[in-house]
Coordinates of C-alpha atoms in Angstrom, one line a residue:
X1 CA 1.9 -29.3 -17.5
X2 CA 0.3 -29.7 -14.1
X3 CA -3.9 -30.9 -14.0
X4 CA -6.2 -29.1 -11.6
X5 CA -6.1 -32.3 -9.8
X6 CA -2.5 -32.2 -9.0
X7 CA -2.9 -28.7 -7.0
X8 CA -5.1 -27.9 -4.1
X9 CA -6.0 -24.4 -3.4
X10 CA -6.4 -23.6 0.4
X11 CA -6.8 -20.6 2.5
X12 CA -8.0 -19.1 5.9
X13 CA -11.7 -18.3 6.3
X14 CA -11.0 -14.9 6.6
X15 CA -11.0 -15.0 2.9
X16 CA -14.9 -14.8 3.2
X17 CA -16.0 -16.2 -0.3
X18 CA -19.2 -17.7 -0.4
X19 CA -20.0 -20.8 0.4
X20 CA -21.1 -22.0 -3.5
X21 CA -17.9 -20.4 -4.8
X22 CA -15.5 -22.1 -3.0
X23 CA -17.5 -25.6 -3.5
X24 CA -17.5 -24.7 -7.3
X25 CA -13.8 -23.8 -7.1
X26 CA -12.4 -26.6 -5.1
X27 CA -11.1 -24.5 -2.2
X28 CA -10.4 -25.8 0.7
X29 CA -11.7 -23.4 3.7
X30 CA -9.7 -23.6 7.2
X31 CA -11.1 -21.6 9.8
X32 CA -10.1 -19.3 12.0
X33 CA -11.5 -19.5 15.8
X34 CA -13.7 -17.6 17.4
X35 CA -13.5 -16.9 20.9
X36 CA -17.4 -15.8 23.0
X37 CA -16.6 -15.3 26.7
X38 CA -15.1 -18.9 27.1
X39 CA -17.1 -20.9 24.5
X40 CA -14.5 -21.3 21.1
X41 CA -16.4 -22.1 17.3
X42 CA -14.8 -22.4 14.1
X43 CA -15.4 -19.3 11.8
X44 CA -18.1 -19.7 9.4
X45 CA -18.5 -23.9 10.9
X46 CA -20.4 -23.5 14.0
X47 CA -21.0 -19.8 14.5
X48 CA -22.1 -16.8 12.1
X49 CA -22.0 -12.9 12.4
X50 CA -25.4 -12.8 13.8
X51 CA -24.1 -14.6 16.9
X52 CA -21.6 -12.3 17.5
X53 CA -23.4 -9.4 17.5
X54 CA -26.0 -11.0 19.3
X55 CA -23.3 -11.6 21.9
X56 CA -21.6 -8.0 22.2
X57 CA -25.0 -6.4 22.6
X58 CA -25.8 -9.0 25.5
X59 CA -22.5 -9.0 26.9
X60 CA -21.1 -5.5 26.3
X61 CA -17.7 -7.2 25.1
X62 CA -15.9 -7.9 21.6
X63 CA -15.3 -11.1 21.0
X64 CA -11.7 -12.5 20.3
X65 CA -10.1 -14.2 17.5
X66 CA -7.5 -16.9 17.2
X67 CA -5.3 -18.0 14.8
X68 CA -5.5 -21.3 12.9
X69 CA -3.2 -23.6 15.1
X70 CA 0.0 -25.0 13.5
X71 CA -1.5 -28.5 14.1
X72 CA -4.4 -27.8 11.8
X73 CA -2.8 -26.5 9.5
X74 CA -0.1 -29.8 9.4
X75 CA -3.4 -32.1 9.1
X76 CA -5.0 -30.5 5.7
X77 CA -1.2 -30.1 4.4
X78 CA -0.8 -33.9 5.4
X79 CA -3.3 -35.0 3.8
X80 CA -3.5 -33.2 0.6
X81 CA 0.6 -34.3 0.0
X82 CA -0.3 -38.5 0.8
X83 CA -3.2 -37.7 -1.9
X84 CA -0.3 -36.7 -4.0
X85 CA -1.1 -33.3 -4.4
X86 CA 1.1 -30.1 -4.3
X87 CA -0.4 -27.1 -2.1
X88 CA -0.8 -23.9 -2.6
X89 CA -1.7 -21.9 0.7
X90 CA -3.2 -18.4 1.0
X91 CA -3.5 -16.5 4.4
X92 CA -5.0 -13.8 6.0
X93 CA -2.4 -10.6 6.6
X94 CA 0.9 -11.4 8.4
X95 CA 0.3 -8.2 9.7
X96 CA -2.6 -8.9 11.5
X97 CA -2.8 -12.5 12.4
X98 CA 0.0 -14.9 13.5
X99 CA -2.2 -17.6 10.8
X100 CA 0.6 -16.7 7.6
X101 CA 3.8 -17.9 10.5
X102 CA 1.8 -20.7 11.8
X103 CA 1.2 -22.2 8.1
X104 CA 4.5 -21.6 7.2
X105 CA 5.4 -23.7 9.9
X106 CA 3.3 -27.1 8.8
X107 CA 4.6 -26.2 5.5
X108 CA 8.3 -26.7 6.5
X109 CA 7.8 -30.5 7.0
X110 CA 6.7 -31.1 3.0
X111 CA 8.4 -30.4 0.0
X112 CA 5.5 -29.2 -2.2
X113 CA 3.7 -26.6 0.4
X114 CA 4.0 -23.0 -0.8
X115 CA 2.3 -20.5 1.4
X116 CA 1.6 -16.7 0.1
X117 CA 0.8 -13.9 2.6
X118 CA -2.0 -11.6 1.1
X119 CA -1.2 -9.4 3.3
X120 CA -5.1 -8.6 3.1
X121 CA -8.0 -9.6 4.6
X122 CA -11.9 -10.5 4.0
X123 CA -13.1 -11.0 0.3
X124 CA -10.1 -9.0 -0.8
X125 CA -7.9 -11.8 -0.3
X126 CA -10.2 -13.8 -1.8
X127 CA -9.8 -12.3 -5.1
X128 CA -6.4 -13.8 -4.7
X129 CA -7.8 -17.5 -3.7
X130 CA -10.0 -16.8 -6.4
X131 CA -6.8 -16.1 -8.9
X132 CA -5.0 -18.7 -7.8
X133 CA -8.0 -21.1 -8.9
X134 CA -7.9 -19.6 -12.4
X135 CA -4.1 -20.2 -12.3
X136 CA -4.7 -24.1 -11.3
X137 CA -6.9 -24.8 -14.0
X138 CA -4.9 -23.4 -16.4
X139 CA -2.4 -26.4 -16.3
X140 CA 0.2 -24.2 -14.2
X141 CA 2.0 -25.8 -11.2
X142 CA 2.2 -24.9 -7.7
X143 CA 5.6 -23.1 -7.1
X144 CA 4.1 -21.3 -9.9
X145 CA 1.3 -20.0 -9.3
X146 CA 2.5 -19.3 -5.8
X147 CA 4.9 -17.1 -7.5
X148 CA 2.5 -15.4 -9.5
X149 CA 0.0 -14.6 -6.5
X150 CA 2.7 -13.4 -4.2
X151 CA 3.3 -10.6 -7.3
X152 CA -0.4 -9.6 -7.6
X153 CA -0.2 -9.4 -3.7
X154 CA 0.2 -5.5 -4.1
X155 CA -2.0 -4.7 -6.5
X156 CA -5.1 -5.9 -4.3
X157 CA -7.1 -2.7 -3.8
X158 CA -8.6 -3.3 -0.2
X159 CA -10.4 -0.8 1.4
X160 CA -13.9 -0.4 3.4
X161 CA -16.2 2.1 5.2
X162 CA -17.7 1.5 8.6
X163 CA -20.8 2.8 10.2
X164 CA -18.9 2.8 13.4
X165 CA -15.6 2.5 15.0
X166 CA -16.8 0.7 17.8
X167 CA -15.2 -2.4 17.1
X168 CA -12.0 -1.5 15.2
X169 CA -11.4 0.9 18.5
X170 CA -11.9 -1.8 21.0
X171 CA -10.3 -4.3 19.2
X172 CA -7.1 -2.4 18.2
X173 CA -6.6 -3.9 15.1
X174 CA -6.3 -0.1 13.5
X175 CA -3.4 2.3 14.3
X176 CA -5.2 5.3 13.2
X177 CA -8.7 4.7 14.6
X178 CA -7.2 5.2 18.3
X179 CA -6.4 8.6 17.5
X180 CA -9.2 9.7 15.2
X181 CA -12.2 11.6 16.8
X182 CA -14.7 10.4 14.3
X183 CA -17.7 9.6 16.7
X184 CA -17.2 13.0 17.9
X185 CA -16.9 15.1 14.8
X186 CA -19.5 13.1 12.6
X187 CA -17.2 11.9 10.1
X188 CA -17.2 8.2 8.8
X189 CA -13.3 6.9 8.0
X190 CA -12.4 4.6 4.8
X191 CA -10.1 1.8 6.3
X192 CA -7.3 0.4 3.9
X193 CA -5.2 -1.9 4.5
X194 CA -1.4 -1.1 3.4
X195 CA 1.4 -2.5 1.3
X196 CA 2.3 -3.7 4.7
X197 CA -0.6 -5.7 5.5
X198 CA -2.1 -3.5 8.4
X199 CA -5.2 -1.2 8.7
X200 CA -4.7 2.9 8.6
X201 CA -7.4 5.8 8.1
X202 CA -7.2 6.2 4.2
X203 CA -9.9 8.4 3.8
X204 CA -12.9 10.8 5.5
X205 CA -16.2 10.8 4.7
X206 CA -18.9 13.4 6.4
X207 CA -23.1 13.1 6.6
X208 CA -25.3 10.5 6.7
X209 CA -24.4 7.0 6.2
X210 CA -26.1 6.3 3.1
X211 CA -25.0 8.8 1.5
X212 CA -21.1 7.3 2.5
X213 CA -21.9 4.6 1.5
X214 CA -22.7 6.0 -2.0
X215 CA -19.6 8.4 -2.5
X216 CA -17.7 5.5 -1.1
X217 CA -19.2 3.8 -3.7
X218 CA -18.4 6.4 -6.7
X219 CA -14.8 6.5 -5.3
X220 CA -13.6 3.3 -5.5
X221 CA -15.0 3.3 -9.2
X222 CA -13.6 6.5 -10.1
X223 CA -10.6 5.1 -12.0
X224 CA -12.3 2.0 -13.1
X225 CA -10.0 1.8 -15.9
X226 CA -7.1 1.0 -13.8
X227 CA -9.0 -2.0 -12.8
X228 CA -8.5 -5.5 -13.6
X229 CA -12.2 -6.5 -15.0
X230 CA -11.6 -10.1 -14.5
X231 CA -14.4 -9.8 -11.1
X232 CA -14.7 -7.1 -8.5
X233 CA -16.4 -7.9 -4.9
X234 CA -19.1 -6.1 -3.1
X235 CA -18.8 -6.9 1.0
X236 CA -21.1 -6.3 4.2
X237 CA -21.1 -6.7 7.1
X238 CA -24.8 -6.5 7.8
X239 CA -27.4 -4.3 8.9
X240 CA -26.9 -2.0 5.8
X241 CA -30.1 -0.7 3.9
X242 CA -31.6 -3.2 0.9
X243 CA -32.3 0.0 -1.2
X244 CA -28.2 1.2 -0.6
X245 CA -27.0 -1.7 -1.6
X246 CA -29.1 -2.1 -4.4
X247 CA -27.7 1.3 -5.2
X248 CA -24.0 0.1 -4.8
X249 CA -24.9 -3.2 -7.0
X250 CA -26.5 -1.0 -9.7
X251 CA -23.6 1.2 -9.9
X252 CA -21.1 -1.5 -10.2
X253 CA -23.0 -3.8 -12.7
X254 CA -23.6 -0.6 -14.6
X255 CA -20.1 0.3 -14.9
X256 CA -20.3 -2.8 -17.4
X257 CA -16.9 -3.6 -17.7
X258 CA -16.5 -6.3 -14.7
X259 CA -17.2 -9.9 -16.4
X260 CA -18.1 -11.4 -12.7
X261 CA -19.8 -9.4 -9.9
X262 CA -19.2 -11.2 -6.9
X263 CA -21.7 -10.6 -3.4
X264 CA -20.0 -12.2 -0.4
X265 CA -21.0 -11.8 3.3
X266 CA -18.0 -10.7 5.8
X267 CA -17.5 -13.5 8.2
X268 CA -16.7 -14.1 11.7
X269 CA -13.6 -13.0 12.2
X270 CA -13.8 -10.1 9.7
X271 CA -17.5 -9.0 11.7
X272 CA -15.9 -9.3 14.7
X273 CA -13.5 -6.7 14.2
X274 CA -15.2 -4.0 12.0
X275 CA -18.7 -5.0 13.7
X276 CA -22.1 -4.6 11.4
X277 CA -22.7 -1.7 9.1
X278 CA -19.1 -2.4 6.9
X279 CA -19.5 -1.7 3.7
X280 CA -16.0 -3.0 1.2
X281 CA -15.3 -2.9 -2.2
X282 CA -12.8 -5.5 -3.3
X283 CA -10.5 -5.3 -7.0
X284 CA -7.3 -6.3 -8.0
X285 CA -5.7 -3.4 -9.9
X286 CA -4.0 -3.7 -14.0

């Protein structure tokens, strides 16, 4: 039987779990870049989603993303393999970022690198990271539990409401958003992302945006049975009412069936697509 100590957990920062946790967990974080005219930062390192809203509303333009470089990835892997430990790798969508090749890549050069696409994104994907943990310090080794979290990979439930489609329009990460009058006819679109990895208009939503948020809300937890009560993630994106999300909090906490509630702040990269006002709840379905 494999130790904790024998297996290191990594994963993109597009996983978006709090700080604390991953500490607590022993993840390691590598980021994604962040591109702001011509200045680059490291996602959730040297810039936060304040900064980048702060930048579109000075500058009128989205800022860009960039994969984790094949070279950073080879470093961490390095490193973790002359430590002696085996790797297990979890990356944001294949679908959506070039970050899933690029660490397949590095992992070709060691023996005991396994790299799982989540073919998800933000905290939803960190349910997975999060999964993978609990598989670690159960003794099990890394082919394993790479195994293991490539077969939860479609049960991830990982959808989210946005205020606006601003930035999911500009940024053309979202097929369906380009040919969806929303602004026009008032109605507020729940993104999901596919068995495929990429973002689609799953559902419509009319009225005001707290009360969206709210039957968003009641939605996701209609069929709470059919979901794995292990944890369940409420996301934001910023700039969303203290008294809504008190409201969301309550209803999931009161559902009573969830033994960890997890709060987690959407990052850089996931910001500076889907822009502030996003509202996500994260679960891994039985």
């Amino acid at each position: 039987m494999a130790t904790a100590k024998d297996v290191l957990i990594t994963a993109d920062s597009t996983c978006d779990l709090p700080f604390e946790l991953a500490e607590k967990r022993d993840i390691q974080i590598i980021p994604l870049s962040i591109l702001l005219g011509e200045n680059e930062f490291l996602d959730g390192v040297d810039v936060k989603p304040n900064d980048i809203y702060s930048f579109v509303e000075q500058n009128g333009i989205l800022p860009k993303t960039s994969a984790v470089p094949l070279g950073r990835y080879y470093e961490v892997f390095e490193r973790a393999v002359s430590e002696g430990k085996k790797v297990v790798h979890i990356s944001l969508s294949s679908a959506i970022s070039s970050t899933y090749q690029n660490a397949c890549l590095a992992a070709e050069e060691f023996d005991d690198v396994y790299v799982v696409d989540s073919k998800s994104l933000c905290t939803a994907m960190g349910l997975l990271v999060l999964k993978a943990c609990d598989f670690r310090d159960k003794g099990m080794d890394a082919k394993k539990i790479a195994d293991k979290i490539a077969k939860l990979v479609p049960k991830v439930s990982a959808t989210f409401v946005l205020s606006s489609l601003e930035y999911l329009h500009k940024g053309g990460r979202c097929s369906g958003v380009a040919k969806f009058g929303a602004n026009v006819l008032g109605i507020k679109p729940s993104i999901a992302v596919d068995e495929n990895g990429a973002m689609d208009v799953a559902k419509k939503y009319r009225g005001k945006m707290d009360a969206v948020y709210k039957q968003y809300a009641g939605d996701c937890l209609a069929e709470a049975n059919k979901i794995d009560t292990t944890r369940i993630v409420i996301a934001n994106s910023g700039s969303i009412e203290p008294s809504t999300l008190a409201f969301v909090k309550g209803l999931v906490e009161g559902n009573g069936r969830f033994d960890e509630v997890i709060y987690a702040d959407a990052g850089c990269t996931i910001s500076s697509h889907c822009g502030p006002g996003t509202l996500a709840i994260f679960y891994i379905k039985k």
